[in-house]
Coordinates of N, CA and C and ligand atoms in Angstrom, one line a residue:
M267 N 45.7 -4.0 -44.6 CA 45.4 -3.4 -44.0 C 43.5 -3.0 -43.5
K268 N 43.1 -3.1 -43.9 CA 41.1 -3.2 -44.0 C 41.2 -3.9 -43.2
K269 N 41.5 -5.4 -43.4 CA 41.0 -6.6 -42.8 C 41.6 -6.5 -41.1
I270 N 42.8 -5.7 -40.6 CA 43.4 -5.3 -39.6 C 42.4 -4.5 -39.1
I271 N 41.9 -3.3 -39.2 CA 40.7 -2.2 -39.3 C 39.2 -3.3 -38.8
K272 N 39.6 -4.4 -39.6 CA 37.9 -4.7 -39.3 C 38.0 -6.1 -38.2
G273 N 39.5 -6.2 -38.1 CA 40.0 -7.6 -37.1 C 39.8 -6.5 -35.7
V274 N 40.2 -4.9 -35.6 CA 40.4 -4.4 -34.6 C 38.6 -4.1 -33.8
F275 N 38.1 -4.2 -35.6 CA 36.1 -3.5 -34.7 C 35.9 -4.7 -34.4
I276 N 36.0 -6.4 -35.0 CA 35.2 -6.9 -34.4 C 35.6 -7.3 -33.1
L277 N 37.3 -6.9 -32.3 CA 37.1 -7.9 -31.5 C 37.1 -6.7 -30.9
S278 N 36.8 -5.4 -31.0 CA 36.4 -4.5 -30.0 C 35.0 -4.4 -30.0
S279 N 34.2 -5.0 -30.9 CA 32.8 -5.1 -30.6 C 32.3 -6.7 -29.2
L280 N 33.5 -7.2 -29.9 CA 33.6 -8.8 -28.6 C 33.5 -8.2 -27.4
A281 N 34.6 -7.7 -27.5 CA 35.0 -7.2 -25.5 C 34.1 -6.0 -25.1
L282 N 33.5 -5.2 -26.3 CA 32.6 -4.3 -25.8 C 30.8 -4.8 -25.3
L283 N 31.0 -6.2 -26.1 CA 29.7 -7.3 -25.9 C 30.1 -8.1 -24.4
L284 N 31.4 -8.7 -24.1 CA 30.8 -9.4 -23.1 C 31.6 -8.4 -22.1
S285 N 31.7 -7.4 -21.6 CA 31.8 -6.3 -20.7 C 30.9 -6.0 -20.4
A286 N 29.9 -5.8 -21.6 CA 28.8 -4.4 -21.0 C 27.5 -5.1 -19.7
C287 N 27.9 -6.2 -19.7 CA 27.0 -6.5 -18.7 C 27.4 -6.9 -17.1
Y288 N 28.8 -6.2 -17.4 CA 29.8 -6.5 -16.0 C 29.3 -5.7 -14.4
N289 N 29.0 -4.7 -14.6 CA 28.2 -3.8 -13.7 C 26.9 -3.9 -13.9
D290 N 25.9 -5.2 -14.1 CA 24.9 -5.1 -14.1 C 24.2 -5.4 -13.2
N291 N 24.8 -5.3 -12.3 CA 24.2 -5.7 -10.9 C 23.4 -4.5 -10.0
E292 N 22.2 -5.1 -8.5 CA 21.5 -4.0 -8.2 C 22.4 -3.3 -7.5
Y293 N 24.2 -3.4 -6.8 CA 24.6 -3.1 -6.0 C 25.5 -2.1 -6.4
D294 N 26.2 -2.5 -8.0 CA 27.0 -1.2 -8.5 C 25.6 -0.3 -9.6
L295 N 24.6 -0.6 -9.6 CA 23.5 0.4 -10.5 C 23.5 1.4 -9.4
Y296 N 23.1 0.8 -8.1 CA 22.0 1.6 -7.2 C 23.4 1.4 -5.6
P297 N 24.4 2.3 -5.7 CA 25.2 1.6 -4.7 C 24.4 2.3 -3.0
F298 N 23.8 3.7 -3.7 CA 23.0 4.1 -2.0 C 21.4 4.2 -2.8
P299 N 21.1 3.2 -2.0 CA 19.5 2.5 -2.2 C 18.9 3.4 -1.5
T300 N 17.8 3.7 -2.2 CA 17.0 5.0 -1.3 C 16.3 4.0 -0.1
A301 N 16.3 4.7 1.0 CA 15.4 3.6 1.7 C 13.9 3.6 0.9
P302 N 13.2 2.4 1.0 CA 11.6 2.0 1.1 C 10.6 2.9 1.4
C303 N 9.9 3.6 0.8 CA 9.1 4.0 1.7 C 8.0 3.7 2.8
D304 N 8.2 3.7 4.4 CA 7.6 3.3 5.1 C 6.5 4.2 5.9
S305 N 4.7 4.2 5.1 CA 4.3 4.6 5.6 C 3.6 4.2 7.1
S306 N 4.3 3.4 7.0 CA 3.7 2.6 8.6 C 2.7 3.0 9.8
N307 N 3.9 4.0 9.9 CA 3.7 4.6 11.3 C 3.7 6.3 11.3
V308 N 2.5 7.0 10.3 CA 2.1 8.7 10.2 C 2.0 9.0 11.7
T309 N 2.4 9.8 12.0 CA 2.4 10.6 13.0 C 2.8 12.3 12.7
Y310 N 1.8 13.4 13.6 CA 1.9 14.8 12.7 C 2.9 15.1 13.5
S311 N 3.6 14.8 14.8 CA 4.9 15.1 15.1 C 6.0 14.4 14.4
G312 N 6.4 13.7 14.2 CA 7.6 12.2 13.8 C 7.7 12.7 12.3
T313 N 5.9 12.7 11.0 CA 6.1 12.4 10.2 C 5.4 13.7 9.3
I314 N 5.1 14.1 9.6 CA 3.7 15.7 8.9 C 4.7 16.6 9.2
A315 N 5.3 16.6 10.5 CA 5.8 18.3 11.0 C 6.5 18.8 10.5
P316 N 7.6 17.1 10.2 CA 9.1 17.7 9.1 C 9.0 18.1 7.9
I317 N 7.6 17.4 6.8 CA 7.4 17.0 6.0 C 7.4 18.9 5.7
M318 N 6.2 19.9 6.4 CA 5.7 21.2 6.1 C 6.9 21.8 6.3
A319 N 7.7 21.6 7.6 CA 9.1 22.3 8.3 C 9.3 22.6 6.5
A320 N 10.0 21.6 5.7 CA 11.3 21.5 4.9 C 10.2 22.0 3.4
N321 N 9.4 22.3 3.5 CA 8.1 22.7 2.3 C 7.6 23.5 2.9
C322 N 7.0 23.9 3.5 CA 5.7 24.8 3.0 C 5.9 25.9 4.3
N323 N 6.5 25.9 5.3 CA 6.3 26.9 6.5 C 6.9 27.8 5.8
V324 N 8.3 28.0 4.9 CA 8.5 29.3 4.8 C 7.6 30.3 4.3
C325 N 7.0 29.9 3.4 CA 5.6 30.8 3.0 C 4.3 30.7 3.9
H326 N 4.3 29.4 4.3 CA 2.7 29.3 5.1 C 2.7 29.1 6.7
S327 N 4.3 29.5 7.8 CA 4.2 30.0 8.9 C 2.8 30.9 9.4
T328 N 2.2 30.6 10.8 CA 1.5 31.5 11.2 C 1.9 32.5 10.9
A329 N 2.5 33.3 11.6 CA 3.1 35.1 11.2 C 3.4 34.9 9.7
L330 N 3.5 34.8 8.7 CA 3.2 34.5 6.9 C 1.8 34.4 6.5
A331 N 1.7 33.2 6.5 CA -0.3 32.8 6.6 C -0.1 32.7 5.1
S332 N 0.6 32.8 4.1 CA 0.5 32.6 2.8 C -1.7 31.9 2.1
A333 N -2.1 33.1 1.2 CA -3.2 32.8 1.4 C -4.1 32.1 2.5
G334 N -4.0 32.9 3.2 CA -4.2 32.3 5.3 C -3.7 31.0 4.9
V335 N -3.2 30.4 4.6 CA -3.1 28.7 4.6 C -2.0 28.7 6.1
I336 N -2.2 27.7 7.1 CA -1.0 28.0 7.8 C -0.3 26.6 8.1
T337 N 1.1 26.3 8.1 CA 1.0 24.8 7.4 C 2.5 24.0 9.3
D338 N 2.7 25.5 10.1 CA 3.5 24.7 10.8 C 3.2 24.7 12.4
T339 N 1.2 24.6 12.3 CA 0.8 23.9 13.8 C -0.2 23.0 13.5
P340 N -0.2 22.1 14.3 CA -1.6 20.6 14.0 C -3.0 21.3 13.6
Q341 N -3.6 21.9 14.5 CA -4.6 22.6 14.3 C -5.0 23.0 12.8
D342 N -3.6 24.2 12.5 CA -4.2 24.9 11.3 C -4.2 24.1 10.3
L343 N -2.9 22.8 10.0 CA -2.9 22.1 8.6 C -4.0 21.3 8.6
A344 N -4.8 20.5 9.8 CA -6.1 20.5 10.0 C -7.1 20.9 9.4
A345 N -7.0 22.2 10.1 CA -8.3 23.1 9.0 C -7.6 23.3 7.5
A346 N -6.4 23.3 7.1 CA -6.0 23.4 5.8 C -6.7 22.3 5.1
A347 N -6.5 20.9 5.8 CA -6.7 19.7 5.4 C -8.7 20.0 5.2
T348 N -9.0 20.4 5.9 CA -10.8 20.8 5.9 C -11.5 21.6 5.1
N349 N -10.2 22.9 4.8 CA -11.2 24.1 3.8 C -10.2 24.2 3.3
S350 N -9.2 24.3 3.1 CA -8.5 25.1 2.2 C -7.8 24.1 1.3
G351 N -8.2 22.2 0.8 CA -7.2 22.6 -0.3 C -6.4 21.6 -0.3
L352 N -5.9 21.2 1.3 CA -4.6 20.7 1.6 C -3.7 20.0 0.5
W353 N -5.1 18.8 0.6 CA -4.5 17.3 -0.4 C -4.1 18.0 -1.5
E354 N -5.3 18.6 -2.9 CA -5.8 18.9 -3.4 C -4.8 19.7 -4.3
A355 N -4.3 20.8 -3.3 CA -2.8 21.8 -3.6 C -1.4 20.9 -3.7
V356 N -1.4 19.8 -2.3 CA -0.1 19.3 -2.7 C -0.1 17.9 -3.9
S357 N -1.7 17.6 -4.3 CA -1.2 16.6 -5.3 C -2.0 17.2 -6.4
W358 N -1.4 18.3 -6.7 CA -1.9 19.2 -7.8 C -3.4 18.7 -8.8
A359 N -4.1 18.5 -8.0 CA -5.3 18.5 -9.0 C -5.6 19.7 -9.1
P360 N -6.6 19.8 -10.3 CA -7.2 20.8 -11.0 C -7.7 21.4 -10.9
G361 N -7.2 22.9 -11.2 CA -8.0 23.8 -10.3 C -7.6 24.5 -9.2
W362 N -6.8 23.9 -8.6 CA -5.9 24.6 -7.2 C -4.1 24.5 -7.3
K363 N -4.0 25.5 -6.8 CA -2.6 26.6 -6.9 C -1.8 24.7 -6.4
P364 N -0.9 24.8 -7.2 CA 0.4 23.8 -7.0 C 1.3 24.0 -6.3
M365 N 1.3 23.2 -4.6 CA 2.2 23.2 -4.1 C 3.4 22.5 -3.9
P366 N 4.3 22.6 -3.2 CA 5.1 23.5 -2.9 C 4.9 25.2 -4.1
K367 N 4.6 26.5 -4.1 CA 4.8 27.2 -5.1 C 6.3 27.7 -5.7
Q368 N 6.0 27.0 -7.2 CA 7.4 27.3 -7.8 C 8.3 26.2 -7.6
A369 N 8.2 25.1 -7.1 CA 9.2 24.0 -7.2 C 8.4 22.6 -7.6
S370 N 9.7 21.8 -7.1 CA 8.6 19.6 -7.7 C 7.8 19.2 -6.9
Q371 N 6.5 19.0 -6.8 CA 6.2 18.3 -6.0 C 6.7 17.2 -5.1
L372 N 6.2 17.2 -4.0 CA 6.5 16.4 -3.3 C 6.5 14.6 -3.9
S373 N 7.5 13.9 -2.8 CA 7.8 12.8 -3.4 C 6.2 12.2 -3.7
P374 N 6.8 10.8 -3.7 CA 4.5 10.3 -3.6 C 4.9 9.6 -2.6
C375 N 6.2 9.5 -1.6 CA 5.8 8.7 -0.6 C 5.8 9.6 0.0
D376 N 6.5 10.9 0.7 CA 5.7 11.9 1.1 C 4.1 12.4 0.8
L377 N 4.0 12.4 0.2 CA 2.7 12.7 -0.1 C 1.7 11.3 0.0
G378 N 2.2 10.3 0.2 CA 1.2 8.9 0.6 C 1.0 9.6 2.1
K379 N 2.2 10.1 2.3 CA 1.9 9.8 4.0 C 1.0 11.2 4.6
I380 N 1.1 12.2 4.0 CA 0.3 13.6 4.0 C -1.4 13.2 4.0
K381 N -1.6 11.9 2.7 CA -3.0 11.6 2.5 C -3.1 10.5 3.8
K382 N -2.8 9.6 4.0 CA -3.1 8.8 5.0 C -3.3 9.6 6.1
W383 N -2.3 10.8 6.7 CA -2.2 11.4 7.7 C -3.9 12.0 8.2
I384 N -4.3 12.9 6.2 CA -5.4 13.5 6.4 C -6.5 12.6 6.3
N385 N -6.4 11.0 6.0 CA -7.4 10.3 6.3 C -8.1 9.7 7.9
M386 N -6.5 9.7 8.6 CA -6.7 9.0 9.6 C -7.6 10.6 10.4
G387 N -7.8 11.5 10.0 CA -8.6 12.1 10.4 C -7.9 13.8 11.0
S388 N -6.6 14.1 10.5 CA -5.5 14.9 10.7 C -5.3 15.0 12.1
P389 N -5.1 13.3 12.8 CA -5.0 14.1 14.2 C -3.6 14.5 14.7
N390 N -2.7 15.4 16.2 CA -2.3 15.8 16.6 C -1.7 14.6 17.5
N391 N -1.1 14.1 16.5 CA -0.3 13.4 17.6 C 1.8 13.7 17.8
Ligands
HEC250 C1 7.5 30.1 -1.7 C2 5.8 29.8 -1.6 C3 5.3 29.3 -0.7 C4 5.9 28.0 -0.7 C5 7.0 27.2 -0.5 C6 4.6 27.0 -0.4 N1 3.5 28.0 -0.1 FE1 0.9 27.5 -0.2 N2 0.6 28.9 -1.2 C7 1.1 30.4 -1.5 C8 1.0 31.1 -1.8 C9 1.8 32.7 -2.6 C10 -0.3 31.1 -2.4 C11 -2.0 31.9 -2.8 C12 -2.0 31.0 -3.9 C13 -0.9 31.5 -4.9 O1 -0.4 32.9 -5.4 O2 -0.2 30.4 -5.7 C14 -0.7 29.5 -2.0 C15 -1.6 28.8 -1.4 C16 -1.8 27.3 -0.6 C17 -3.0 26.4 -0.8 C18 -4.5 27.0 -1.1 C19 -4.2 26.6 -2.4 C20 -5.8 27.2 -3.5 O3 -5.7 26.6 -4.4 O4 -6.9 27.7 -1.9 C21 -2.3 25.6 -0.3 C22 -3.2 24.6 0.3 C23 -1.3 25.6 0.1 N3 -0.8 26.7 -0.5 C24 -0.5 24.8 1.0 C25 0.4 24.8 0.6 C26 1.5 23.6 1.1 C27 1.0 21.9 2.2 C28 3.2 23.3 0.7 C29 4.3 22.8 1.5 C30 4.3 21.3 0.4 C31 3.2 24.7 0.1 N4 2.0 25.5 0.2 C32 4.2 25.8 -0.1 C33 3.1 30.0 -1.4 C34 3.3 29.0 -0.7

């Protein structure tokens, strides 16, 4: 009896071992690959405005303007970049209020695009 149990154990271990890597390929592991981060063509209207609309405007619309910060017009967002710590807030810099408030941090891809837009001089394009 013990031998049979041992045999079954060894056989099933072998089967496990041999099949373990069966699905070990990129396609099976990541069937829905996330698009690579493309920050080559950052514009206000095409890139930044949608990020603000999805994450910030609910509190920082022109009407609400939480903390005096407005994120739904290019001019106000540029002003926030210069005067109100836009980058510090979204990058969760120490001493600044981490934004978006009570939500997870923006993706590294979105952060990179915001940084690039600020470095470009916050254009309205
Ligand atoms: C749920 C509401 C809410 C959301 C969403 C939100 N904010 Fe805020 N934000 C606030 C409030 C309220 C303050 C004032 C500080 C505080 O109470 O935390 C603030 C402060 C700020 C400040 C000033 C930070 C400082 O330390 O002085 C900036 C810049 C800012 N928000 C930008 C953003 C950006 C950009 C987003 C989107 C990525 C965002 N916020 C999303 C509510 C929000």
